[in-house]
Amino acid sequence: MTDRELMTIAKRAAMNSYSPYSHFPVGAAIECTDGTVYTGCNVENAALGSTLCAERIACAKAVSEGHQQFTRLAIYADSQNWCTPCGACRQFLAEFNPELEVLCARAGDRYVSYRLSDLMPNRFEF
Ligand code: THU
């Protein structure tokens, strides 16, 4: 699958976003080493801190289905800035692959590629 195809899946996932508070739909698509792809979208809550990000939902869906090895993650938002994962998601994702390739989109369907270890150096471990 190409980067562009993975990003298209993430973009489609953003359509399921539940984001009545921020009005900022986000979609994510995480690719497992066997090629399986799991999607996620942000799911907000009136208790704002209970909101779940698209990336963590995609990753948790994959793990709950028995996948723990990931190669790429695409994140889509129709935003001004590159939609990079928040700090909590960086830590969460680095648990499984600190070298994950992270594709971050912004409006216009352009995207940039980051190595997770560049976005999240010195992640917490014990
Ligand atoms: N959000 C994500 O789902 N992923 C990100 O990478 C950044 C932020 C969500 C959380 C919240 O629902 C909305 O975007 C605004 O912060």
PDB file of N, CA, C and O in Angstrom, residues 5-6 10 12 19-20 26-27 33 42 45-46 49 59-60 62 72 77 80 90 97 99-100 106 108 114 121 124-125:
ATOM      1  N   GLU A   5      -2.363   5.954  -0.258  1.00  0.00           N
ATOM      2  CA  GLU A   5      -3.528   5.085  -0.003  1.00  0.00           C
ATOM      3  C   GLU A   5      -3.822   4.992   1.494  1.00  0.00           C
ATOM      4  O   GLU A   5      -4.985   5.031   1.911  1.00  0.00           O
ATOM      5  N   LEU A   6      -2.749   4.890   2.289  1.00  0.00           N
ATOM      6  CA  LEU A   6      -2.953   4.824   3.744  1.00  0.00           C
ATOM      7  C   LEU A   6      -3.582   6.132   4.237  1.00  0.00           C
ATOM      8  O   LEU A   6      -4.475   6.124   5.092  1.00  0.00           O
ATOM      9  N   ALA A  10      -7.141   7.044   6.236  1.00  0.00           N
ATOM     10  CA  ALA A  10      -7.223   7.907   7.423  1.00  0.00           C
ATOM     11  C   ALA A  10      -8.229   9.035   7.203  1.00  0.00           C
ATOM     12  O   ALA A  10      -9.017   9.377   8.093  1.00  0.00           O
ATOM     13  N   ARG A  12     -10.835   8.982   5.289  1.00  0.00           N
ATOM     14  CA  ARG A  12     -12.189   8.408   5.349  1.00  0.00           C
ATOM     15  C   ARG A  12     -12.608   8.180   6.810  1.00  0.00           C
ATOM     16  O   ARG A  12     -13.744   8.414   7.198  1.00  0.00           O
ATOM     17  N   SER A  19     -16.817  14.968  17.165  1.00  0.00           N
ATOM     18  CA  SER A  19     -16.053  16.123  17.662  1.00  0.00           C
ATOM     19  C   SER A  19     -16.936  17.368  17.736  1.00  0.00           C
ATOM     20  O   SER A  19     -16.624  18.394  17.119  1.00  0.00           O
ATOM     21  N   PRO A  20     -18.043  17.293  18.530  1.00  0.00           N
ATOM     22  CA  PRO A  20     -18.950  18.440  18.613  1.00  0.00           C
ATOM     23  C   PRO A  20     -18.362  19.610  19.396  1.00  0.00           C
ATOM     24  O   PRO A  20     -18.904  20.718  19.346  1.00  0.00           O
ATOM     25  N   VAL A  26     -10.508  14.258  13.188  1.00  0.00           N
ATOM     26  CA  VAL A  26      -9.206  13.646  12.902  1.00  0.00           C
ATOM     27  C   VAL A  26      -9.440  12.175  12.560  1.00  0.00           C
ATOM     28  O   VAL A  26     -10.298  11.519  13.164  1.00  0.00           O
ATOM     29  N   GLY A  27      -8.679  11.692  11.587  1.00  0.00           N
ATOM     30  CA  GLY A  27      -8.727  10.264  11.252  1.00  0.00           C
ATOM     31  C   GLY A  27      -7.326   9.689  11.275  1.00  0.00           C
ATOM     32  O   GLY A  27      -6.346  10.401  11.006  1.00  0.00           O
ATOM     33  N   THR A  33       2.539  -5.016  10.523  1.00  0.00           N
ATOM     34  CA  THR A  33       3.593  -5.612   9.693  1.00  0.00           C
ATOM     35  C   THR A  33       3.036  -6.614   8.681  1.00  0.00           C
ATOM     36  O   THR A  33       3.632  -6.831   7.628  1.00  0.00           O
ATOM     37  N   ASN A  42     -11.174  10.660  16.251  1.00  0.00           N
ATOM     38  CA  ASN A  42     -11.278  11.214  17.600  1.00  0.00           C
ATOM     39  C   ASN A  42     -12.715  11.122  18.102  1.00  0.00           C
ATOM     40  O   ASN A  42     -13.674  11.315  17.341  1.00  0.00           O
ATOM     41  N   ASN A  45     -15.798  14.052  24.386  1.00  0.00           N
ATOM     42  CA  ASN A  45     -16.732  13.850  25.490  1.00  0.00           C
ATOM     43  C   ASN A  45     -16.955  15.185  26.191  1.00  0.00           C
ATOM     44  O   ASN A  45     -16.053  16.030  26.218  1.00  0.00           O
ATOM     45  N   ALA A  46     -18.149  15.348  26.769  1.00  0.00           N
ATOM     46  CA  ALA A  46     -18.470  16.577  27.501  1.00  0.00           C
ATOM     47  C   ALA A  46     -17.450  16.825  28.620  1.00  0.00           C
ATOM     48  O   ALA A  46     -17.121  17.970  28.918  1.00  0.00           O
ATOM     49  N   GLY A  49     -11.512  16.086  29.093  1.00  0.00           N
ATOM     50  CA  GLY A  49     -10.321  15.264  29.327  1.00  0.00           C
ATOM     51  C   GLY A  49     -10.526  13.791  29.032  1.00  0.00           C
ATOM     52  O   GLY A  49      -9.560  13.032  28.964  1.00  0.00           O
ATOM     53  N   CYS A  59      -4.623   2.510  17.264  1.00  0.00           N
ATOM     54  CA  CYS A  59      -3.608   1.622  17.836  1.00  0.00           C
ATOM     55  C   CYS A  59      -4.250   0.633  18.812  1.00  0.00           C
ATOM     56  O   CYS A  59      -3.957  -0.577  18.764  1.00  0.00           O
ATOM     57  N   ALA A  60      -5.147   1.116  19.655  1.00  0.00           N
ATOM     58  CA  ALA A  60      -5.781   0.236  20.636  1.00  0.00           C
ATOM     59  C   ALA A  60      -6.687  -0.793  19.950  1.00  0.00           C
ATOM     60  O   ALA A  60      -6.774  -1.947  20.396  1.00  0.00           O
ATOM     61  N   ALA A  62      -6.104  -2.106  17.057  1.00  0.00           N
ATOM     62  CA  ALA A  62      -5.183  -3.110  16.505  1.00  0.00           C
ATOM     63  C   ALA A  62      -4.690  -4.048  17.610  1.00  0.00           C
ATOM     64  O   ALA A  62      -4.701  -5.280  17.454  1.00  0.00           O
ATOM     65  N   ARG A  72       3.596   1.775   9.812  1.00  0.00           N
ATOM     66  CA  ARG A  72       3.275   3.161   9.444  1.00  0.00           C
ATOM     67  C   ARG A  72       1.967   3.592  10.092  1.00  0.00           C
ATOM     68  O   ARG A  72       1.077   2.773  10.324  1.00  0.00           O
ATOM     69  N   ALA A  77      -6.139  15.441   9.102  1.00  0.00           N
ATOM     70  CA  ALA A  77      -7.047  16.497   9.564  1.00  0.00           C
ATOM     71  C   ALA A  77      -7.015  17.602   8.519  1.00  0.00           C
ATOM     72  O   ALA A  77      -5.969  17.867   7.911  1.00  0.00           O
ATOM     73  N   GLN A  80      -4.727  23.734   9.199  1.00  0.00           N
ATOM     74  CA  GLN A  80      -3.694  24.648   8.675  1.00  0.00           C
ATOM     75  C   GLN A  80      -2.298  24.049   8.858  1.00  0.00           C
ATOM     76  O   GLN A  80      -1.437  24.182   7.998  1.00  0.00           O
ATOM     77  N   ARG A  90       2.137  10.177  21.251  1.00  0.00           N
ATOM     78  CA  ARG A  90       3.534   9.826  20.916  1.00  0.00           C
ATOM     79  C   ARG A  90       4.058   8.778  21.886  1.00  0.00           C
ATOM     80  O   ARG A  90       4.672   7.788  21.502  1.00  0.00           O
ATOM     81  N   ASN A  97       6.411   0.766  18.691  1.00  0.00           N
ATOM     82  CA  ASN A  97       7.497   0.938  17.715  1.00  0.00           C
ATOM     83  C   ASN A  97       8.026   2.366  17.767  1.00  0.00           C
ATOM     84  O   ASN A  97       7.455   3.265  17.138  1.00  0.00           O
ATOM     85  N   GLU A  99      10.339   3.575  16.260  1.00  0.00           N
ATOM     86  CA  GLU A  99      10.779   4.017  14.925  1.00  0.00           C
ATOM     87  C   GLU A  99       9.626   4.068  13.921  1.00  0.00           C
ATOM     88  O   GLU A  99       9.849   4.142  12.712  1.00  0.00           O
ATOM     89  N   LEU A 100       8.412   4.034  14.409  1.00  0.00           N
ATOM     90  CA  LEU A 100       7.229   4.079  13.532  1.00  0.00           C
ATOM     91  C   LEU A 100       7.326   5.258  12.552  1.00  0.00           C
ATOM     92  O   LEU A 100       7.753   6.358  12.924  1.00  0.00           O
ATOM     93  N   ARG A 106      -2.194  17.779   6.225  1.00  0.00           N
ATOM     94  CA  ARG A 106      -2.867  19.046   6.509  1.00  0.00           C
ATOM     95  C   ARG A 106      -3.767  19.357   5.312  1.00  0.00           C
ATOM     96  O   ARG A 106      -3.819  18.584   4.356  1.00  0.00           O
ATOM     97  N   GLY A 108      -5.482  20.291   1.991  1.00  0.00           N
ATOM     98  CA  GLY A 108      -4.930  20.205   0.655  1.00  0.00           C
ATOM     99  C   GLY A 108      -4.366  18.831   0.361  1.00  0.00           C
ATOM    100  O   GLY A 108      -3.800  18.594  -0.700  1.00  0.00           O
ATOM    101  N   TYR A 114       7.377  11.706   9.327  1.00  0.00           N
ATOM    102  CA  TYR A 114       8.297  11.793  10.458  1.00  0.00           C
ATOM    103  C   TYR A 114       8.620  10.398  10.962  1.00  0.00           C
ATOM    104  O   TYR A 114       7.821   9.469  10.836  1.00  0.00           O
ATOM    105  N   PRO A 121      11.685  11.783  21.334  1.00  0.00           N
ATOM    106  CA  PRO A 121      12.944  11.264  21.875  1.00  0.00           C
ATOM    107  C   PRO A 121      12.798  11.056  23.386  1.00  0.00           C
ATOM    108  O   PRO A 121      11.996  11.736  24.032  1.00  0.00           O
ATOM    109  N   PHE A 124       9.280   7.815  27.981  1.00  0.00           N
ATOM    110  CA  PHE A 124       9.338   7.218  29.321  1.00  0.00           C
ATOM    111  C   PHE A 124       9.343   5.695  29.226  1.00  0.00           C
ATOM    112  O   PHE A 124       8.548   5.102  28.487  1.00  0.00           O
ATOM    113  N   GLU A 125      10.251   5.083  29.965  1.00  0.00           N
ATOM    114  CA  GLU A 125      10.314   3.613  30.068  1.00  0.00           C
ATOM    115  C   GLU A 125      10.716   3.250  31.481  1.00  0.00           C
ATOM    116  O   GLU A 125      11.405   4.017  32.144  1.00  0.00           O
TER     117      GLU A 125
END
